mmCIF file of C-alpha atoms in Angstrom:
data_model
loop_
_atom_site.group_PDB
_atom_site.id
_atom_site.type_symbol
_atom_site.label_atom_id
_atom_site.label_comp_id
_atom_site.label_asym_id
_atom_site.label_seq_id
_atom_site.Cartn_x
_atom_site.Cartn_y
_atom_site.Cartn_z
ATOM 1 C CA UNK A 1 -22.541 27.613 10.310
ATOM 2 C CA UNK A 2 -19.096 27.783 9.409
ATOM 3 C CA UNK A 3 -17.739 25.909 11.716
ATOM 4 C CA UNK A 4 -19.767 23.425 10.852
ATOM 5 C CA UNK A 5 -18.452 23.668 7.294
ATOM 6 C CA UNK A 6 -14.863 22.951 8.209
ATOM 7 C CA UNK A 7 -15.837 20.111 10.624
ATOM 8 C CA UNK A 8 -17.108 18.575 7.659
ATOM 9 C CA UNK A 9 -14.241 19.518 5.554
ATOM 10 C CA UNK A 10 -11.726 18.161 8.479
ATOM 11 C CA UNK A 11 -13.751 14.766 8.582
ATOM 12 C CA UNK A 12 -13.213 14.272 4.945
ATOM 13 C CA UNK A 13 -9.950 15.105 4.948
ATOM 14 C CA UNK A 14 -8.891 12.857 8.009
ATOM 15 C CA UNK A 15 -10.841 9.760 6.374
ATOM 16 C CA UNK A 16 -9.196 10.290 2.807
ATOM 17 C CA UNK A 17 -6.232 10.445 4.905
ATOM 18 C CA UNK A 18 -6.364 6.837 6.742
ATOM 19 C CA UNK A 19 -8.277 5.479 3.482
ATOM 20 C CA UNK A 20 -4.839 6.173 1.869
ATOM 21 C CA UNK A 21 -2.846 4.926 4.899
ATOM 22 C CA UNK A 22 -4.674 1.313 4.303
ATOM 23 C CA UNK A 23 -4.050 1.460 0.583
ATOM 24 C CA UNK A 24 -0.145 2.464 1.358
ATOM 25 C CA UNK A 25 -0.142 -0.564 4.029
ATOM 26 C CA UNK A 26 -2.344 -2.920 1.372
ATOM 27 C CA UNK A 27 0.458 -1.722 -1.256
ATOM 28 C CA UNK A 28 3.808 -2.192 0.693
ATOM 29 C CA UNK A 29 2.317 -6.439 1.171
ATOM 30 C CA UNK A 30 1.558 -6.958 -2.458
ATOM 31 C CA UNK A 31 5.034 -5.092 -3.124
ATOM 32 C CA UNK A 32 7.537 -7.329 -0.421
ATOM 33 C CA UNK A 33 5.079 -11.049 -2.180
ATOM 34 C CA UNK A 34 6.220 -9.630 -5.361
ATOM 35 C CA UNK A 35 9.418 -9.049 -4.518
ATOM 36 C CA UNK A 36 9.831 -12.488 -2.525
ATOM 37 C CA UNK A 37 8.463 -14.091 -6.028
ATOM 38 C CA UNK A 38 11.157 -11.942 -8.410
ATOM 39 C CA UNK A 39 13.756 -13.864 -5.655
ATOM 40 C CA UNK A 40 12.184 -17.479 -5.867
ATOM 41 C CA UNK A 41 11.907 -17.281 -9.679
ATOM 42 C CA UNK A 42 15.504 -15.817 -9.670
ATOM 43 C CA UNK A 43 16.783 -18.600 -7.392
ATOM 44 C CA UNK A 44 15.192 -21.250 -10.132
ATOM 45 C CA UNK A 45 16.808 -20.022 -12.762
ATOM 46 C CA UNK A 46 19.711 -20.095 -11.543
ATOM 47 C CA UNK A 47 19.376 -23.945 -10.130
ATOM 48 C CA UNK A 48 17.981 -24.862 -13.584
ATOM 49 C CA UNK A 49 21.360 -23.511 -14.773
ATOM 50 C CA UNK A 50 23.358 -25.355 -13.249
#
């Protein structure tokens, strides 16, 4: 029966695991569009500047 327990255990652990992998993945995209749109508003600025 304990076994059992710690398969169980294990599975949670391992799917917490990937679930945060995606989020980490999901994260680093919105991160590199925001940064792309801090450069594009940046580069405006500095046209409307001139």
């Amino acid at each position: 029966m304990e076994l059992e327990k710690i398969k169980k255990k294990r599975e949670e652990l391992v799917n917490n695991y990937n679930s945060l992998v995606d989020k980490r993945v999901e994260l680093e995209k919105q991160l590199e569009l925001t940064s792309n749109d801090i450069l594009t508003m940046r580069g405006a600025i500095l046209l409307s500047n001139e």
